[in-house]
Tab-separated table of C-alpha atoms and ligand atoms in Angstrom:
chain	number	residue	atom	x	y	z
A	1	MET	CA	132.927	118.841	0.728
A	2	LYS	CA	135.650	119.506	3.200
A	3	GLU	CA	135.083	123.194	2.760
A	4	LYS	CA	131.368	122.839	3.267
A	5	LEU	CA	131.969	120.952	6.493
A	6	GLN	CA	134.484	123.533	7.560
A	7	LYS	CA	131.886	126.260	7.014
A	8	ILE	CA	129.237	124.384	8.944
A	9	ARG	CA	131.708	123.914	11.741
A	10	GLU	CA	132.748	127.542	11.878
A	11	ARG	CA	129.213	128.816	11.760
A	12	ALA	CA	128.129	126.319	14.406
A	13	ILE	CA	130.926	127.316	16.724
A	14	ALA	CA	130.162	130.992	16.260
A	15	GLU	CA	126.477	130.470	16.900
A	16	ILE	CA	127.126	128.307	19.947
A	17	GLN	CA	129.454	130.838	21.430
A	18	ASN	CA	126.980	133.611	20.795
A	19	SER	CA	124.090	131.746	22.436
A	20	ASP	CA	123.307	133.536	25.646
A	21	GLY	CA	120.794	131.058	27.060
A	22	LEU	CA	120.221	127.343	27.353
A	23	GLU	CA	117.095	127.609	25.228
A	24	LYS	CA	118.924	129.350	22.421
A	25	LEU	CA	121.642	126.707	22.617
A	26	GLY	CA	119.005	123.997	22.180
A	27	GLU	CA	117.792	125.707	19.023
A	28	VAL	CA	121.313	125.930	17.622
A	29	ARG	CA	121.884	122.227	18.328
A	30	ASN	CA	118.689	121.422	16.466
A	31	THR	CA	119.492	123.435	13.377
A	32	ILE	CA	122.860	121.693	13.028
A	33	LEU	CA	122.651	118.252	14.589
A	34	GLY	CA	118.878	117.682	14.669
A	35	LYS	CA	116.930	115.420	12.326
A	36	LYS	CA	116.573	118.172	9.812
A	37	GLY	CA	119.884	119.761	10.745
A	38	GLU	CA	122.616	120.815	8.350
A	39	LEU	CA	125.131	118.157	9.358
A	40	THR	CA	122.468	115.476	9.257
A	41	ALA	CA	121.664	116.616	5.720
A	42	VAL	CA	125.321	116.082	4.777
A	43	LEU	CA	125.182	112.547	6.167
A	44	LYS	CA	122.019	111.862	4.234
A	45	GLY	CA	123.817	113.011	1.088
A	46	MET	CA	126.558	110.365	1.546
A	47	LYS	CA	124.845	108.190	-1.013
A	48	ASP	CA	125.857	110.689	-3.688
A	49	VAL	CA	129.508	110.548	-2.660
A	50	PRO	CA	131.594	108.146	-4.750
A	51	PRO	CA	132.086	104.965	-2.706
A	52	GLU	CA	135.860	105.331	-2.538
A	53	ASP	CA	135.532	108.765	-0.938
A	54	ARG	CA	132.946	107.717	1.581
A	55	PRO	CA	135.300	106.652	4.416
A	56	LYS	CA	137.143	109.930	4.182
A	57	VAL	CA	134.044	112.055	3.999
A	58	GLY	CA	132.502	109.973	6.797
A	59	GLN	CA	135.505	110.695	8.946
A	60	TRP	CA	135.277	114.446	8.229
A	61	VAL	CA	131.634	114.465	9.114
A	62	ASN	CA	132.344	112.633	12.364
A	63	GLU	CA	135.165	114.958	13.249
A	64	THR	CA	132.956	117.953	12.581
A	65	ARG	CA	130.185	116.451	14.681
A	66	GLU	CA	132.525	115.670	17.560
A	67	ALA	CA	134.014	119.132	17.454
A	68	ILE	CA	130.596	120.757	17.483
A	69	GLU	CA	129.367	118.480	20.256
A	70	SER	CA	132.339	119.159	22.445
A	71	ILE	CA	131.947	122.890	22.103
A	72	LEU	CA	128.204	122.509	22.683
A	73	ALA	CA	128.879	120.616	25.912
A	74	GLU	CA	131.337	123.240	26.994
A	75	GLN	CA	128.908	126.067	26.301
A	76	THR	CA	126.058	124.175	28.018
A	77	LYS	CA	128.171	123.799	31.133
A	78	LYS	CA	129.060	127.481	31.064
A	79	LEU	CA	125.472	128.597	30.630
A	80	GLU	CA	124.229	126.200	33.327
A	81	ALA	CA	126.779	127.553	35.748
A	82	GLU	CA	125.731	131.081	34.866
A	83	ALA	CA	122.031	130.246	35.346
A	84	LEU	CA	122.804	128.740	38.751
A	85	ARG	CA	124.851	131.770	39.721
A	86	LEU	CA	121.971	134.056	38.747
A	87	ARG	CA	119.542	131.916	40.740
A	88	TYR	CA	121.761	132.044	43.799
A	89	GLU	CA	122.089	135.775	43.374
A	90	ALA	CA	118.295	136.183	43.182
A	91	GLU	CA	117.642	133.910	46.139
A	92	LYS	CA	120.408	135.267	48.298
A	93	ILE	CA	119.318	135.826	51.898
A	94	ASP	CA	120.977	138.327	54.156
A	95	VAL	CA	120.824	136.573	57.492
A	96	THR	CA	121.830	139.753	59.263
A	97	MET	CA	118.664	141.576	58.099
A	98	PRO	CA	116.045	142.081	60.825
A	99	ALA	CA	113.366	139.424	60.381
A	100	VAL	CA	109.905	140.334	59.171
A	101	LYS	CA	107.664	139.871	62.199
A	102	PRO	CA	104.940	137.369	61.421
A	103	ALA	CA	101.487	138.783	62.067
A	104	LYS	CA	100.358	137.330	65.352
A	105	GLY	CA	96.941	137.484	66.870
A	106	ASN	CA	96.386	137.964	70.572
A	107	LEU	CA	93.574	137.346	72.969
A	108	HIS	CA	91.020	140.082	73.508
A	109	PRO	CA	91.843	142.211	76.603
A	110	ILE	CA	88.665	140.980	78.294
A	111	THR	CA	89.744	137.393	77.721
A	112	GLN	CA	93.258	138.187	78.909
A	113	VAL	CA	92.000	139.688	82.177
A	114	ARG	CA	89.457	136.921	82.616
A	115	ASN	CA	92.227	134.338	82.181
A	116	GLN	CA	94.521	136.187	84.597
A	117	LEU	CA	91.791	136.358	87.250
A	118	THR	CA	90.914	132.715	86.688
A	119	ASP	CA	94.564	131.701	87.113
A	120	ILE	CA	94.882	133.688	90.331
A	121	PHE	CA	91.729	132.229	91.866
A	122	ALA	CA	92.516	128.730	90.629
A	123	SER	CA	95.867	129.003	92.405
A	124	MET	CA	93.916	129.793	95.609
A	125	GLY	CA	91.830	126.649	95.168
A	126	PHE	CA	88.676	128.084	93.584
A	127	GLU	CA	86.716	125.921	91.159
A	128	ILE	CA	84.995	127.374	88.091
A	129	TYR	CA	81.246	127.330	87.669
A	130	GLU	CA	79.846	128.576	84.356
A	131	GLY	CA	76.284	129.806	84.661
A	132	THR	CA	73.820	130.691	81.914
A	133	GLU	CA	73.150	134.118	80.410
A	134	ILE	CA	69.391	133.643	80.438
A	135	GLU	CA	68.120	133.316	83.987
A	136	THR	CA	64.847	133.270	85.801
A	137	ASP	CA	63.717	136.168	87.911
A	138	TYR	CA	64.015	133.821	90.889
A	139	TYR	CA	67.754	133.075	90.532
A	140	ASN	CA	68.752	136.573	89.455
A	141	PHE	CA	66.764	138.402	92.154
A	142	THR	CA	64.333	136.635	94.475
A	143	ALA	CA	66.713	133.949	95.775
A	144	LEU	CA	69.298	136.690	96.248
A	145	ASN	CA	67.021	138.351	98.787
A	146	THR	CA	65.614	140.750	96.213
A	147	PRO	CA	61.895	139.966	95.896
A	148	GLN	CA	59.634	141.587	93.297
A	149	ASP	CA	58.870	144.773	95.197
A	150	HIS	CA	62.361	145.216	96.669
A	151	PRO	CA	63.787	148.708	96.060
A	152	ALA	CA	67.224	147.220	95.287
A	153	ARG	CA	65.815	145.991	91.981
A	154	ASP	CA	66.123	149.590	90.800
A	155	MET	CA	69.918	149.284	91.190
A	156	GLN	CA	70.010	147.238	88.001
A	157	ASP	CA	68.003	148.097	84.898
A	158	THR	CA	66.937	144.688	83.680
A	159	PHE	CA	66.259	143.270	80.200
A	160	TYR	CA	63.232	141.044	80.733
A	161	LEU	CA	62.491	138.370	78.120
A	162	SER	CA	59.165	137.520	79.772
A	163	PRO	CA	57.785	138.077	83.278
A	164	GLU	CA	59.755	134.985	84.349
A	165	PHE	CA	62.884	135.034	82.184
A	166	LEU	CA	65.529	137.721	81.867
A	167	LEU	CA	69.123	138.338	80.764
A	168	ARG	CA	71.060	137.959	83.995
A	169	THR	CA	72.109	141.298	85.452
A	170	GLN	CA	74.759	139.738	87.671
A	171	THR	CA	76.757	136.521	87.916
A	172	SER	CA	75.483	136.339	91.517
A	173	ALA	CA	72.655	134.201	90.097
A	174	GLY	CA	75.244	131.430	89.901
A	175	GLN	CA	75.666	131.479	93.710
A	176	ILE	CA	72.184	130.033	94.117
A	177	HIS	CA	72.682	127.304	91.494
A	178	VAL	CA	75.935	126.228	93.122
A	179	MET	CA	74.504	126.167	96.664
A	180	GLU	CA	71.471	124.213	95.489
A	181	ALA	CA	73.671	121.645	93.753
A	182	LYS	CA	76.457	121.239	96.287
A	183	LYS	CA	76.909	121.060	100.042
A	184	PRO	CA	79.577	123.241	101.679
A	185	PRO	CA	82.528	123.584	101.650
A	186	ILE	CA	82.051	125.659	98.509
A	187	LYS	CA	84.752	127.713	96.856
A	188	ILE	CA	83.878	128.810	93.334
A	189	ILE	CA	84.349	131.588	90.851
A	190	SER	CA	81.872	132.147	88.064
A	191	PRO	CA	82.891	134.312	85.107
A	192	GLY	CA	80.476	135.380	82.387
A	193	LYS	CA	78.516	138.004	80.504
A	194	VAL	CA	75.854	140.064	82.240
A	195	PHE	CA	73.355	142.556	80.832
A	196	ARG	CA	71.925	145.860	82.026
A	197	SER	CA	70.177	148.689	80.243
A	198	ASP	CA	73.042	151.057	80.902
A	199	ASP	CA	75.212	152.909	78.401
A	200	ASP	CA	77.911	155.557	78.918
A	201	ALA	CA	81.714	155.913	78.874
A	202	THR	CA	82.157	153.395	81.684
A	203	HIS	CA	79.011	151.268	81.258
A	204	SER	CA	77.970	148.963	78.451
A	205	PRO	CA	74.657	147.065	78.122
A	206	MET	CA	76.702	143.868	78.006
A	207	PHE	CA	79.723	143.400	80.217
A	208	THR	CA	81.629	140.706	82.024
A	209	GLN	CA	81.719	139.813	85.688
A	210	MET	CA	83.494	137.305	87.819
A	211	GLU	CA	81.587	136.126	90.819
A	212	GLY	CA	83.247	134.512	93.810
A	213	LEU	CA	81.597	132.488	96.552
A	214	VAL	CA	83.109	130.773	99.566
A	215	VAL	CA	80.911	128.911	102.069
A	216	ASP	CA	82.495	126.974	104.902
A	217	LYS	CA	82.661	126.728	108.668
A	218	GLY	CA	83.806	129.913	110.394
A	219	ILE	CA	84.110	132.165	107.334
A	220	THR	CA	84.186	135.880	108.250
A	221	LEU	CA	84.776	139.267	106.649
A	222	CYS	CA	88.450	138.880	107.643
A	223	ASP	CA	88.793	135.905	105.291
A	224	LEU	CA	87.377	138.048	102.517
A	225	LYS	CA	89.773	140.891	103.271
A	226	GLY	CA	92.779	138.567	103.480
A	227	MET	CA	91.953	136.898	100.194
A	228	LEU	CA	91.322	140.237	98.460
A	229	ASP	CA	94.661	141.632	99.647
A	230	GLU	CA	96.358	138.648	98.098
A	231	PHE	CA	94.323	138.972	94.920
A	232	VAL	CA	94.949	142.694	94.267
A	233	LYS	CA	98.686	142.262	94.771
A	234	LYS	CA	98.709	139.593	92.084
A	235	ILE	CA	96.703	141.643	89.622
A	236	PHE	CA	97.926	145.228	90.260
A	237	GLY	CA	101.331	144.769	91.919
A	238	LYS	CA	102.776	143.825	95.274
A	239	ASN	CA	102.583	147.280	96.877
A	240	VAL	CA	98.825	147.565	96.427
A	241	THR	CA	96.532	147.236	99.461
A	242	THR	CA	92.762	147.198	99.914
A	243	ARG	CA	90.263	149.265	101.837
A	244	LEU	CA	86.690	148.238	102.580
A	245	ARG	CA	83.887	150.780	102.585
A	246	PRO	CA	80.377	150.044	103.813
A	247	SER	CA	77.919	149.464	101.012
A	248	TYR	CA	74.665	147.705	100.335
A	249	PHE	CA	73.718	144.569	98.416
A	250	PRO	CA	70.575	142.638	99.375
A	251	PHE	CA	72.429	139.300	99.296
A	252	THR	CA	75.334	140.240	101.569
A	253	GLU	CA	75.348	141.528	105.127
A	254	PRO	CA	77.526	143.378	105.833
A	255	SER	CA	78.238	144.577	102.283
A	256	VAL	CA	81.356	146.406	101.182
A	257	GLU	CA	82.856	148.236	98.256
A	258	VAL	CA	86.485	147.294	97.867
A	259	ASP	CA	89.001	149.975	96.906
A	260	VAL	CA	92.636	149.385	95.993
A	261	SER	CA	95.369	151.869	96.759
A	262	CYS	CA	96.189	153.617	93.486
A	263	PHE	CA	98.795	151.535	91.674
A	264	GLN	CA	99.721	154.507	89.488
A	265	CYS	CA	100.621	157.118	92.107
A	266	GLY	CA	101.099	154.792	95.081
A	267	GLY	CA	98.266	156.529	96.955
A	268	LYS	CA	99.494	160.132	96.669
A	269	GLY	CA	96.623	161.131	94.385
A	270	CYS	CA	96.641	161.374	90.589
A	271	LYS	CA	94.302	161.606	87.618
A	272	LEU	CA	93.553	157.887	87.646
A	273	CYS	CA	92.391	157.846	91.275
A	274	LYS	CA	90.864	161.313	90.904
A	275	GLY	CA	93.195	162.627	93.564
A	276	THR	CA	91.865	160.274	96.265
A	277	GLY	CA	94.655	157.686	96.276
A	278	TRP	CA	92.044	154.900	96.055
A	279	ILE	CA	90.262	153.154	93.191
A	280	GLU	CA	87.023	151.232	93.562
A	281	VAL	CA	87.359	147.765	92.069
A	282	LEU	CA	84.594	145.475	93.268
A	283	GLY	CA	81.594	144.772	95.477
A	284	ALA	CA	81.581	142.078	98.125
A	285	GLY	CA	80.275	141.037	101.498
A	286	VAL	CA	79.379	138.300	103.932
A	287	VAL	CA	76.646	136.127	102.433
A	288	ASN	CA	73.277	137.126	103.866
A	289	ASN	CA	71.849	134.361	106.072
A	290	LYS	CA	68.560	134.665	104.213
A	291	VAL	CA	70.311	133.610	101.012
A	292	LEU	CA	72.081	130.673	102.681
A	293	GLU	CA	68.887	129.482	104.340
A	294	GLY	CA	66.946	129.749	101.090
A	295	CYS	CA	69.454	127.296	99.606
A	296	GLY	CA	69.157	124.914	102.563
A	297	VAL	CA	72.516	125.799	104.121
A	298	ASP	CA	72.543	125.514	107.941
A	299	THR	CA	73.621	128.978	109.116
A	300	ASN	CA	74.428	127.671	112.597
A	301	GLU	CA	77.215	125.703	111.026
A	302	TYR	CA	78.192	127.610	107.916
A	303	SER	CA	78.841	131.139	106.765
A	304	GLY	CA	80.333	132.593	103.618
A	305	PHE	CA	81.572	135.545	101.648
A	306	ALA	CA	80.886	136.589	98.077
A	307	PHE	CA	82.364	139.104	95.695
A	308	GLY	CA	81.667	140.360	92.183
A	309	ILE	CA	84.374	141.805	89.946
A	310	GLY	CA	83.727	143.827	86.791
A	311	ILE	CA	86.234	142.505	84.289
A	312	GLU	CA	85.981	145.488	81.916
A	313	ARG	CA	86.683	147.770	84.852
A	314	ILE	CA	89.851	145.862	85.747
A	315	ALA	CA	90.917	145.846	82.074
A	316	MET	CA	90.328	149.593	81.755
A	317	LEU	CA	92.344	150.305	84.883
A	318	LYS	CA	95.169	147.943	83.995
A	319	TYR	CA	95.586	149.108	80.403
A	320	GLY	CA	94.647	152.775	80.810
A	321	ILE	CA	91.493	152.592	78.688
A	322	ASN	CA	89.141	155.497	79.380
A	323	ASN	CA	86.111	154.450	77.350
A	324	ILE	CA	84.538	151.016	77.709
A	325	LYS	CA	83.439	151.168	74.035
A	326	LEU	CA	87.075	150.691	72.986
A	327	LEU	CA	86.800	147.175	74.369
A	328	PHE	CA	83.850	146.352	72.128
A	329	GLU	CA	84.660	148.161	68.876
A	330	SER	CA	87.195	145.580	67.641
A	331	ASP	CA	89.610	148.300	66.540
A	332	LEU	CA	92.878	146.429	65.984
A	333	ARG	CA	94.911	149.592	66.580
A	334	VAL	CA	93.669	149.428	70.171
A	335	LEU	CA	93.535	145.662	70.640
A	336	ASN	CA	97.034	145.029	69.231
A	337	GLN	CA	98.538	147.212	71.945
A	338	ILE	CA	97.295	144.980	74.712
A	339	ASP	CA	99.164	141.724	74.964
A	340	ASP	CA	100.114	140.744	78.482
B	401	LIG	N1	76.358	141.333	92.069
B	401	LIG	C1	76.875	142.586	92.515
B	401	LIG	C2	76.807	143.580	91.360
B	401	LIG	O1	76.688	143.171	90.242
B	401	LIG	C3	78.317	142.462	92.989
B	401	LIG	C4	78.439	141.614	94.207
B	401	LIG	C5	78.662	140.252	94.109
B	401	LIG	C6	78.356	142.184	95.476
B	401	LIG	C7	78.795	139.470	95.244
B	401	LIG	C8	78.483	141.415	96.601
B	401	LIG	C9	78.706	140.084	96.466
B	401	LIG	O2	76.837	144.772	91.570
């Protein structure tokens, strides 16, 4: 019996020491100490041992069991430590490695420029009026001193929805709504989409404008010029100045095209400004008295200026985009580069 136990013990120890994983160790424990294990079988066979030998044999069995259990515990500890070491090794982080940049979205360039312009004008005390994209012929044209047969209607190729309704061709329609709703002083900007049947490298059938309207006592072209100078410095840089050229819009008199000195070459002449040193950025003027009167504004007391900025145009200039389509194609290779 002693020999048998000795054999069990030796084999158990060898198997335990050869176990290379906690699972394997569990199996070994089962085959020796489990319910149907070898040592358990010996215990069950105690009834066949002569009673006088039982205490002795019992002691041997216990000793064997203790010895096996202690070596099992030792091996378990060793294997657990090894498993932990391997886990640490696998999960090791090198904190000196450059971090993986999380993918980050950014606002569309049009939205970025729109927000920048809004911030600039808000800082000058302008309020925001949001008009509607579907307008009546009256607000888009007639009230802006452009009646049905007016030649200036040809300046904008219009999408008519019906003889009365159309997709607004200009945010200027908002001027009339604001003046009808509110007495001067008025100082608003109105950003939004406008629509014209126009399509080439610098024109898209849908584009974005920002209208501005100021109506108050004693407003002149000088106020417009002063405000614009301030505005272009904030958007293109502090060395940029403006130049006004005579132009024509039915709803302003006088009307001007506003150029900025080229922010790329400083006015010397380059590709961007086509060698002229100046870049056209917006249309503006003193609000035509006919428009004010049509909205019930007393022109003996009040006058105003208005301006309309093409947001795509500003975005193209600012970010060096030469085809307006790039702003509408949703190509992430382009859009990801623009994050001001
Ligand atoms: N509405 C004009 C356009 O779309 C721009 C403009 C606005 C001009 C306000 C003068 C005053 O071309």
